[in-house]
CSV table of C-alpha atoms and ligand atoms in Angstrom, one decimal:
chain,number,residue,atom,x,y,z
A,1,MET,CA,0.0,0.0,0.0
A,2,GLN,CA,1.3,3.5,-0.9
A,3,GLN,CA,1.2,5.1,2.5
A,4,GLY,CA,2.8,8.4,1.7
A,5,GLY,CA,0.4,9.2,-1.2
A,6,GLU,CA,-2.7,9.3,1.0
A,7,MET,CA,-2.8,13.1,1.5
A,8,GLN,CA,-6.5,14.0,1.1
A,9,GLN,CA,-8.1,16.9,-0.6
A,10,GLY,CA,-8.4,19.8,1.8
A,11,ALA,CA,-5.5,18.4,3.9
A,12,ALA,CA,-3.9,20.6,6.5
A,13,SER,CA,-0.9,22.6,5.5
A,14,PRO,CA,2.4,20.7,6.3
A,15,GLY,CA,3.1,23.1,9.2
A,16,GLU,CA,0.0,22.1,11.0
A,17,ARG,CA,1.0,18.9,12.8
A,18,VAL,CA,-0.5,16.8,15.4
A,19,VAL,CA,1.6,15.9,18.4
A,20,VAL,CA,0.8,12.5,20.0
A,21,ILE,CA,2.2,12.0,23.5
A,22,GLY,CA,2.8,8.4,24.5
A,23,GLY,CA,3.8,5.5,22.3
A,24,GLY,CA,1.7,2.7,23.8
A,25,PRO,CA,-1.1,0.9,21.9
A,26,ALA,CA,-3.3,4.0,22.0
A,27,GLY,CA,-0.6,6.4,20.9
A,28,LEU,CA,0.6,4.2,18.1
A,29,GLU,CA,-3.0,3.8,16.8
A,30,ALA,CA,-3.6,7.6,17.1
A,31,ALA,CA,-0.3,8.4,15.2
A,32,TRP,CA,-1.2,5.9,12.6
A,33,GLY,CA,-4.7,7.3,12.2
A,34,VAL,CA,-3.4,10.9,11.9
A,35,ALA,CA,-0.8,10.0,9.3
A,36,ARG,CA,-3.4,7.9,7.3
A,37,LEU,CA,-5.6,11.0,7.3
A,38,GLY,CA,-2.7,12.9,5.6
A,39,CYS,CA,-1.6,15.0,8.5
A,40,PRO,CA,2.0,15.2,9.8
A,41,VAL,CA,2.4,13.7,13.3
A,42,THR,CA,5.1,13.7,15.9
A,43,LEU,CA,4.9,10.8,18.3
A,44,VAL,CA,6.6,11.6,21.7
A,45,GLU,CA,7.6,8.7,23.9
A,46,TRP,CA,9.6,9.1,27.1
A,47,ALA,CA,10.9,5.5,27.1
A,48,ALA,CA,13.6,4.3,24.8
A,49,PHE,CA,11.1,2.0,23.0
A,50,LEU,CA,7.6,2.0,21.6
A,51,GLY,CA,4.8,-0.4,22.6
A,52,GLY,CA,3.8,0.9,26.0
A,53,THR,CA,2.9,-1.1,29.1
A,54,PRO,CA,2.4,-4.5,27.2
A,55,VAL,CA,6.1,-4.3,26.1
A,56,ALA,CA,7.5,-2.6,29.2
A,57,GLU,CA,5.8,-5.2,31.5
A,58,ASN,CA,6.5,-8.2,29.3
A,59,TYR,CA,2.9,-9.3,28.7
A,60,ALA,CA,2.7,-12.8,27.4
A,61,ALA,CA,-0.5,-13.2,25.3
A,62,LEU,CA,-3.3,-10.9,24.8
A,63,THR,CA,-7.0,-11.4,25.3
A,64,PRO,CA,-9.1,-12.7,23.7
A,65,ASN,CA,-7.1,-14.5,21.0
A,66,PHE,CA,-4.0,-15.4,23.0
A,67,GLU,CA,-1.9,-13.5,20.4
A,68,ASP,CA,1.8,-13.0,21.4
A,69,ALA,CA,1.7,-9.5,23.0
A,70,GLU,CA,5.2,-8.5,21.8
A,71,ALA,CA,4.4,-9.6,18.2
A,72,ALA,CA,1.1,-7.7,18.3
A,73,MET,CA,2.8,-4.5,19.5
A,74,GLN,CA,5.6,-4.9,16.9
A,75,ARG,CA,2.9,-5.1,14.2
A,76,MET,CA,1.6,-1.7,15.3
A,77,ILE,CA,5.2,-0.3,15.5
A,78,ASP,CA,6.1,-1.6,12.1
A,79,ARG,CA,3.3,0.2,10.3
A,80,VAL,CA,3.8,3.5,12.1
A,81,SER,CA,7.6,3.8,12.1
A,82,PRO,CA,8.3,3.9,8.3
A,83,HIS,CA,5.4,6.2,7.5
A,84,PRO,CA,6.7,9.4,5.8
A,85,LEU,CA,4.4,11.6,7.8
A,86,VAL,CA,5.4,10.2,11.2
A,87,ASP,CA,8.2,11.7,13.2
A,88,ILE,CA,9.1,9.6,16.3
A,89,ARG,CA,10.9,11.1,19.3
A,90,LEU,CA,12.0,8.6,21.8
A,91,ARG,CA,13.4,9.4,25.3
A,92,SER,CA,11.5,12.7,25.0
A,93,GLN,CA,8.8,14.5,27.0
A,94,VAL,CA,6.7,17.6,26.8
A,95,THR,CA,8.1,20.1,29.3
A,96,ALA,CA,6.2,23.3,28.3
A,97,PHE,CA,3.1,24.0,26.4
A,98,ASP,CA,1.9,27.4,25.2
A,99,GLU,CA,-1.0,28.7,23.2
A,100,ARG,CA,0.1,30.5,20.0
A,101,GLU,CA,-1.2,33.8,19.0
A,102,GLY,CA,-3.9,33.0,16.3
A,103,GLY,CA,-4.4,29.5,17.6
A,104,GLY,CA,-2.5,26.2,17.9
A,105,PHE,CA,0.2,25.4,20.3
A,106,THR,CA,4.0,25.6,20.8
A,107,VAL,CA,5.1,22.4,22.3
A,108,THR,CA,8.5,22.2,24.0
A,109,LEU,CA,10.2,18.8,24.1
A,110,SER,CA,13.1,17.9,26.3
A,111,SER,CA,15.1,14.7,26.8
A,112,ALA,CA,13.3,12.5,29.3
A,113,GLY,CA,15.2,12.3,32.6
A,114,ASP,CA,17.7,15.1,32.5
A,115,GLY,CA,15.6,17.7,30.6
A,116,SER,CA,18.5,18.5,28.2
A,117,GLY,CA,18.3,18.9,24.5
A,118,THR,CA,15.3,21.1,24.3
A,119,SER,CA,13.4,21.7,21.0
A,120,THR,CA,10.1,23.3,20.0
A,121,LEU,CA,7.3,22.3,17.6
A,122,ASP,CA,4.2,24.0,16.3
A,123,ALA,CA,1.1,21.9,16.7
A,124,GLY,CA,-2.4,22.4,15.5
A,125,ALA,CA,-3.7,19.7,17.9
A,126,VAL,CA,-2.5,17.3,20.5
A,127,VAL,CA,-3.5,13.8,21.5
A,128,VAL,CA,-2.6,12.6,25.0
A,129,ALA,CA,-2.0,8.8,25.2
A,130,THR,CA,0.1,8.5,28.3
A,131,GLY,CA,-1.6,5.5,29.8
A,132,PHE,CA,-1.7,3.8,33.1
A,133,GLN,CA,0.4,2.1,35.8
A,134,HIS,CA,-0.3,-1.0,37.8
A,135,PHE,CA,-1.6,-0.4,41.3
A,136,ASP,CA,1.3,-0.9,43.8
A,137,PRO,CA,0.2,-3.8,46.0
A,138,GLY,CA,2.5,-2.5,48.8
A,139,ARG,CA,-0.1,0.2,49.3
A,140,GLU,CA,-2.9,-2.3,49.9
A,141,THR,CA,-4.6,-1.9,53.2
A,142,GLN,CA,-5.2,-5.6,53.4
A,143,MET,CA,-2.4,-7.9,54.3
A,144,TYR,CA,-1.1,-9.6,51.2
A,145,GLY,CA,2.7,-9.5,51.8
A,146,TYR,CA,3.7,-8.6,48.2
A,147,TYR,CA,7.0,-7.2,49.3
A,148,GLU,CA,7.5,-9.7,52.1
A,149,TYR,CA,6.9,-13.1,50.6
A,150,PRO,CA,8.5,-13.9,47.3
A,151,ASP,CA,5.7,-16.3,46.2
A,152,VAL,CA,3.2,-13.4,46.3
A,153,VAL,CA,3.3,-11.9,42.8
A,154,ALA,CA,1.2,-9.5,40.8
A,155,LEU,CA,-0.5,-10.1,37.4
A,156,GLN,CA,2.3,-8.5,35.5
A,157,ASP,CA,4.9,-10.6,37.3
A,158,LEU,CA,3.1,-13.8,36.2
A,159,GLU,CA,2.8,-12.4,32.6
A,160,ALA,CA,6.6,-12.2,32.5
A,161,MET,CA,6.9,-15.8,33.7
A,162,LEU,CA,4.3,-17.0,31.2
A,163,LYS,CA,6.2,-15.2,28.4
A,164,ASP,CA,9.4,-17.1,29.4
A,165,HIS,CA,7.5,-20.4,29.8
A,166,ASN,CA,9.0,-20.4,33.3
A,167,VAL,CA,6.2,-20.4,35.9
A,168,VAL,CA,8.0,-21.2,39.1
A,169,ARG,CA,7.8,-20.3,42.7
A,170,PRO,CA,10.3,-17.4,43.1
A,171,SER,CA,11.3,-18.7,46.6
A,172,ASN,CA,12.7,-22.1,45.4
A,173,GLY,CA,12.5,-22.2,41.6
A,174,GLU,CA,10.0,-25.2,41.7
A,175,PRO,CA,6.9,-25.3,39.6
A,176,PRO,CA,3.8,-24.5,41.8
A,177,GLU,CA,1.2,-27.2,42.4
A,178,ARG,CA,-1.5,-24.7,43.6
A,179,ILE,CA,-1.9,-21.1,42.5
A,180,CYS,CA,-4.6,-18.7,43.4
A,181,PHE,CA,-5.5,-15.2,42.0
A,182,VAL,CA,-6.9,-12.6,44.4
A,183,GLN,CA,-9.2,-10.2,42.5
A,184,CYS,CA,-9.8,-6.5,42.9
A,185,VAL,CA,-6.5,-5.6,44.6
A,186,GLY,CA,-6.4,-1.8,44.5
A,187,SER,CA,-9.8,-1.5,42.8
A,188,ARG,CA,-13.3,-1.2,44.1
A,189,ASP,CA,-11.8,-0.2,47.4
A,190,ARG,CA,-13.2,2.8,49.2
A,191,GLN,CA,-10.5,2.7,51.9
A,192,ILE,CA,-7.7,3.4,49.5
A,193,GLY,CA,-9.9,5.8,47.4
A,194,ASN,CA,-10.0,3.7,44.2
A,195,GLU,CA,-13.8,2.9,44.1
A,196,TYR,CA,-13.7,2.2,40.4
A,197,CYS,CA,-13.5,-1.2,38.7
A,198,SER,CA,-10.3,-1.6,36.6
A,199,LYS,CA,-12.2,-3.5,33.9
A,200,VAL,CA,-9.4,-5.7,32.6
A,201,CYS,CA,-8.3,-7.7,35.6
A,202,CYS,CA,-11.1,-10.4,35.7
A,203,GLY,CA,-10.4,-11.1,32.0
A,204,VAL,CA,-6.6,-11.0,32.4
A,205,ALA,CA,-6.6,-13.2,35.5
A,206,SER,CA,-8.8,-15.7,33.7
A,207,LYS,CA,-6.5,-15.6,30.6
A,208,GLU,CA,-3.4,-16.1,32.8
A,209,ALA,CA,-5.2,-19.0,34.6
A,210,ILE,CA,-5.7,-20.7,31.3
A,211,GLU,CA,-2.1,-20.1,30.3
A,212,VAL,CA,-0.9,-21.6,33.6
A,213,ARG,CA,-3.0,-24.7,33.0
A,214,GLN,CA,-1.6,-25.0,29.5
A,215,GLN,CA,2.0,-24.7,30.6
A,216,LEU,CA,1.6,-26.6,33.9
A,217,PRO,CA,-1.3,-29.1,33.4
A,218,GLY,CA,-0.8,-30.6,36.9
A,219,CYS,CA,-1.2,-27.2,38.7
A,220,LYS,CA,-4.5,-26.5,40.4
A,221,VAL,CA,-5.7,-22.9,39.8
A,222,PHE,CA,-8.2,-21.0,41.9
A,223,ILE,CA,-9.6,-17.5,41.4
A,224,PHE,CA,-11.0,-15.7,44.5
A,225,TYR,CA,-13.4,-13.0,43.4
A,226,ILE,CA,-16.0,-10.5,44.7
A,227,ASP,CA,-17.9,-10.9,41.4
A,228,MET,CA,-16.6,-11.6,38.0
A,229,ARG,CA,-16.8,-8.8,35.5
A,230,MET,CA,-15.9,-10.0,32.1
A,231,TYR,CA,-17.7,-7.5,29.8
A,232,GLY,CA,-19.1,-8.5,26.5
A,233,TYR,CA,-17.6,-11.3,24.5
A,234,TRP,CA,-14.9,-12.1,27.1
A,235,GLU,CA,-17.6,-14.1,28.9
A,236,SER,CA,-17.6,-16.8,26.2
A,237,GLN,CA,-14.1,-16.2,24.9
A,238,ILE,CA,-12.3,-16.5,28.3
A,239,TYR,CA,-14.5,-17.1,31.3
A,240,TRP,CA,-16.4,-20.3,30.2
A,241,PRO,CA,-13.4,-22.0,28.6
A,242,ALA,CA,-11.4,-21.3,31.8
A,243,GLN,CA,-13.9,-23.2,33.8
A,244,GLU,CA,-15.1,-25.9,31.3
A,245,GLN,CA,-12.0,-26.6,29.3
A,246,TYR,CA,-9.2,-25.8,31.7
A,247,HIS,CA,-11.0,-26.5,35.1
A,248,VAL,CA,-10.0,-23.2,36.7
A,249,GLN,CA,-11.9,-23.1,40.0
A,250,TYR,CA,-13.7,-19.8,40.8
A,251,ILE,CA,-14.5,-19.2,44.4
A,252,LYS,CA,-16.6,-16.2,45.5
A,253,GLY,CA,-14.8,-14.9,48.5
A,254,ILE,CA,-12.9,-12.0,50.1
A,255,ILE,CA,-9.3,-12.6,50.9
A,256,THR,CA,-8.1,-10.6,53.9
A,257,GLU,CA,-4.7,-12.0,54.7
A,258,VAL,CA,-1.8,-14.1,53.2
A,259,LEU,CA,0.7,-15.6,55.7
A,260,PRO,CA,3.6,-18.0,55.3
A,261,LYS,CA,3.2,-21.4,56.8
A,262,ASP,CA,5.3,-24.6,56.5
A,263,GLY,CA,6.9,-23.5,53.3
A,264,LYS,CA,3.6,-22.5,51.7
A,265,LEU,CA,1.3,-19.5,51.8
A,266,LEU,CA,-1.8,-19.6,53.9
A,267,VAL,CA,-4.6,-17.7,52.2
A,268,ARG,CA,-7.3,-16.5,54.7
A,269,GLY,CA,-10.6,-14.9,54.1
A,270,GLU,CA,-14.3,-15.6,53.9
A,271,ASP,CA,-16.2,-17.8,51.4
A,272,THR,CA,-19.1,-15.5,50.8
A,273,THR,CA,-21.3,-18.1,49.1
A,274,MET,CA,-21.1,-20.4,52.1
A,275,GLY,CA,-20.9,-17.5,54.6
A,276,ARG,CA,-17.9,-19.0,56.5
A,277,PRO,CA,-14.3,-18.3,57.1
A,278,MET,CA,-11.7,-20.1,54.9
A,279,GLU,CA,-8.0,-20.9,55.0
A,280,VAL,CA,-6.4,-22.5,52.0
A,281,PRO,CA,-2.7,-23.4,51.4
A,282,MET,CA,-1.2,-22.2,48.2
A,283,ASP,CA,2.3,-22.3,46.5
A,284,MET,CA,1.8,-19.0,44.8
A,285,VAL,CA,-0.6,-16.1,45.2
A,286,VAL,CA,-1.2,-13.7,42.2
A,287,LEU,CA,-2.6,-10.3,43.1
A,288,SER,CA,-4.9,-9.0,40.4
A,289,VAL,CA,-3.8,-5.4,40.6
A,290,GLY,CA,-5.9,-2.6,39.1
A,291,MET,CA,-5.0,0.3,36.9
A,292,GLU,CA,-4.1,3.8,38.1
A,293,PRO,CA,-3.1,6.8,36.0
A,294,SER,CA,0.6,6.7,35.1
A,295,LEU,CA,2.9,9.3,36.4
A,296,GLY,CA,3.2,10.5,32.8
A,297,THR,CA,-0.6,11.0,32.6
A,298,ARG,CA,-0.5,13.1,35.8
A,299,LEU,CA,2.5,15.2,34.7
A,300,THR,CA,1.1,15.7,31.2
A,301,ALA,CA,-2.3,16.8,32.5
A,302,GLN,CA,-0.5,19.4,34.7
A,303,THR,CA,1.8,20.6,31.9
A,304,LEU,CA,-1.0,20.9,29.4
A,305,GLY,CA,-3.5,22.3,31.9
A,306,LEU,CA,-6.1,19.5,31.6
A,307,ARG,CA,-8.8,18.8,34.1
A,308,GLN,CA,-8.3,15.4,35.8
A,309,ASN,CA,-10.9,13.4,37.7
A,310,LYS,CA,-10.5,12.7,41.4
A,311,TYR,CA,-8.4,9.6,40.6
A,312,GLY,CA,-5.9,11.5,38.4
A,313,PHE,CA,-7.2,10.2,35.0
A,314,ILE,CA,-7.8,12.9,32.4
A,315,ASP,CA,-11.4,14.0,32.4
A,316,ALA,CA,-13.3,13.6,29.1
A,317,ALA,CA,-15.1,16.9,28.7
A,318,TYR,CA,-18.4,15.7,27.3
A,319,PRO,CA,-19.2,12.1,27.9
A,320,PRO,CA,-20.9,9.9,27.0
A,321,LEU,CA,-21.2,11.1,23.4
A,322,ASP,CA,-17.8,12.7,23.1
A,323,THR,CA,-15.2,10.7,25.0
A,324,VAL,CA,-12.0,12.1,23.7
A,325,SER,CA,-12.2,15.9,24.0
A,326,THR,CA,-10.5,17.3,27.1
A,327,SER,CA,-11.2,20.5,29.0
A,328,ARG,CA,-8.7,22.2,26.7
A,329,PRO,CA,-9.9,22.8,23.1
A,330,GLY,CA,-7.5,21.3,20.6
A,331,VAL,CA,-6.2,18.7,23.1
A,332,PHE,CA,-7.7,15.2,22.9
A,333,ALA,CA,-7.0,12.1,25.0
A,334,CYS,CA,-7.3,8.4,24.5
A,335,GLY,CA,-6.6,5.0,25.9
A,336,ALA,CA,-5.9,4.3,29.6
A,337,ALA,CA,-5.0,8.0,30.2
A,338,LEU,CA,-8.8,8.5,30.3
A,339,GLY,CA,-9.5,5.7,32.8
A,340,PRO,CA,-9.2,1.9,33.0
A,341,SER,CA,-9.6,0.4,29.5
A,342,ASP,CA,-8.7,-2.8,27.7
A,343,LEU,CA,-6.9,-2.8,24.3
A,344,GLU,CA,-10.1,-2.7,22.3
A,345,ASP,CA,-11.4,0.4,24.2
A,346,SER,CA,-7.9,2.0,23.9
A,347,ILE,CA,-7.6,1.4,20.2
A,348,SER,CA,-11.2,2.7,19.6
A,349,SER,CA,-10.7,5.9,21.5
A,350,ALA,CA,-7.3,6.4,19.8
A,351,GLY,CA,-9.0,6.3,16.4
A,352,ALA,CA,-11.6,8.7,17.5
A,353,ALA,CA,-9.0,11.1,19.0
A,354,ALA,CA,-7.0,10.9,15.7
A,355,MET,CA,-10.0,11.8,13.7
A,356,ARG,CA,-11.0,14.7,16.0
A,357,ALA,CA,-7.4,16.0,16.1
A,358,VAL,CA,-7.2,16.1,12.3
A,359,VAL,CA,-10.6,17.7,12.0
A,360,HIS,CA,-9.5,20.4,14.5
A,361,VAL,CA,-6.3,21.1,12.5
A,362,ARG,CA,-8.2,21.3,9.2
A,363,ASP,CA,-10.9,23.5,10.6
A,364,ARG,CA,-8.2,25.9,11.9
A,365,SER,CA,-6.4,25.8,8.5
A,366,SER,CA,-9.6,26.6,6.6
A,367,VAL,CA,-10.3,29.5,9.0
A,368,THR,CA,-6.7,30.8,8.6
A,369,ALA,CA,-6.9,30.5,4.8
A,370,ALA,CA,-10.2,32.3,4.6
A,371,GLY,CA,-9.0,35.1,6.9
B,1,LIG,C1,-1.5,-7.1,33.8
B,1,LIG,C2,-2.3,-6.6,32.7
B,1,LIG,C3,-2.4,-7.3,31.5
B,1,LIG,C4,-3.2,-6.8,30.5
B,1,LIG,N1,-3.5,-7.6,29.4
B,1,LIG,C5,-4.4,-7.2,28.5
B,1,LIG,C6,-4.9,-8.0,27.5
B,1,LIG,O1,-4.5,-9.2,27.4
B,1,LIG,N2,-5.8,-7.6,26.6
B,1,LIG,C7,-6.3,-6.3,26.7
B,1,LIG,O2,-7.2,-5.9,25.9
B,1,LIG,N3,-5.8,-5.4,27.6
B,1,LIG,C8,-4.9,-5.8,28.5
B,1,LIG,N4,-4.5,-5.0,29.5
B,1,LIG,C9,-4.8,-3.6,29.4
B,1,LIG,C10,-3.8,-2.9,28.4
B,1,LIG,O3,-2.5,-3.0,28.9
B,1,LIG,C11,-4.2,-1.4,28.2
B,1,LIG,O4,-5.5,-1.3,27.7
B,1,LIG,C12,-3.3,-0.7,27.3
B,1,LIG,O5,-1.9,-0.9,27.6
B,1,LIG,C13,-3.6,0.8,27.2
B,1,LIG,O6,-2.8,1.4,26.3
B,1,LIG,P1,-2.3,2.9,26.4
B,1,LIG,O7,-1.5,3.2,25.1
B,1,LIG,O8,-3.4,3.8,26.7
B,1,LIG,O9,-1.4,3.0,27.7
B,1,LIG,P2,0.1,2.3,28.0
B,1,LIG,O10,0.2,0.9,27.4
B,1,LIG,O11,0.3,2.5,29.4
B,1,LIG,O12,1.1,3.2,27.2
B,1,LIG,C14,1.4,4.6,27.5
B,1,LIG,C15,2.7,5.0,26.9
B,1,LIG,O13,2.9,6.4,27.1
B,1,LIG,C16,4.2,6.6,27.6
B,1,LIG,N5,4.2,7.8,28.4
B,1,LIG,C17,3.7,8.0,29.6
B,1,LIG,N6,3.8,9.2,30.0
B,1,LIG,C18,4.5,9.9,29.1
B,1,LIG,C19,5.0,11.2,28.9
B,1,LIG,N7,4.8,12.1,29.8
B,1,LIG,N8,5.7,11.5,27.8
B,1,LIG,C20,5.9,10.6,26.8
B,1,LIG,N9,5.5,9.3,26.9
B,1,LIG,C21,4.8,9.0,28.0
B,1,LIG,C22,4.6,5.3,28.3
B,1,LIG,O14,6.0,5.2,28.4
B,1,LIG,C23,3.9,4.3,27.4
B,1,LIG,O15,4.7,3.9,26.4
B,1,LIG,C24,-3.7,-5.5,30.6
B,1,LIG,C25,-3.5,-4.7,31.7
B,1,LIG,C26,-2.9,-5.3,32.8
B,1,LIG,C27,-2.8,-4.5,34.1
B,2,LIG,S1,-12.2,-6.2,36.5
B,2,LIG,FE1,-12.7,-7.8,38.1
B,2,LIG,S2,-10.8,-7.8,39.4
B,2,LIG,FE2,-10.7,-5.9,38.1
B,2,LIG,S3,-11.6,-4.4,39.5
B,2,LIG,FE3,-13.2,-5.1,38.2
B,2,LIG,S4,-14.2,-6.8,39.3
B,2,LIG,FE4,-12.2,-6.4,40.3
């Protein structure tokens, strides 16, 4: 396909570029969309690589099709990187942001980390795609011992083990015989102030449970949940196969404590179906940590002067019918910077943000031309 020849009639002048901040799945999709619509785009990523959290945290396979996460992200990178309208700036961040006289923005970029190597860009519109970070289970008010007991891990730690086909107890290097997942760690929790559901962790835990059963068929896998929230097709794509095909055992219960005992972990809580206390020994415990706004999302919101909600995610200005406009005209947001979202949501909002950013640039260009 001739990518460079797709400049449309009425396209923005070459000076009117869109700046996309964040090179994860959402930012890659937004940059690709902007370029496909014939508008120059600068993609700013503060890490040394593109691909976002799925690459940084070594995800194994993606829901719902169990596609290799690195390969899927590489596909997105490979179509964006060579595009003639795409300018990629790695190890860079936006350190200043000013409105230009007559509209548009001056965006100042500096090297991530030391702030050296400053340059400026003129932008007609900006898309923020700075994503999320995993909830730190050390902040959990309940007693799970993430930093105390090596065999207590988080979803992303197990992803990395699955990717290496090396699911072992960190304490002794032996394959586990019994693993359990604890759902809603850092989500739906009023005490810590994260009352929201993180949306992806029920599906991701179930997907990882299937992968554990595939890689270690002898290992028993349990999921302790408050209620399972699979959303849409994940119910039949992941949840039912996990139970029926892979014999993952789902137990409705609240886990309050994890303690070491006789070389194993004792998981304590309440079986809420039976209404009685429970204590079960496990070799490994996986904490299904939720999503919080990344540091980059918080900093970018401040630098660009965007309204954030009380959790720190960027506030969409006019939901539910416009989910990508922010409180600042000309600045759009997408992906997990707007709140917990899976890849499908992130990609969809990135496409919408790209379209809105290009329309904004073109509207400005036609006003300027007419004036
Ligand atoms: C353990 C786990 C497993 C998951 N597995 C799946 C799955 O199988 N299927 C699925 O649909 N979803 C999954 N998700 C959700 C998925 O990871 C997100 O939907 C997706 O990563 C969101 O993409 P994003 O681009 O918005 O954010 P991110 O992936 O977080 O990317 C943000 C990017 O922005 C960069 N950045 C941040 N701040 C700045 C800044 N100031 N300047 C420049 N760059 C910046 C970051 O370095 C990063 O590259 C999973 C989530 C978790 C917690
Ligand atoms: S997706 Fe599941 S584990 Fe995650 S916060 Fe929602 S209910 Fe809890």
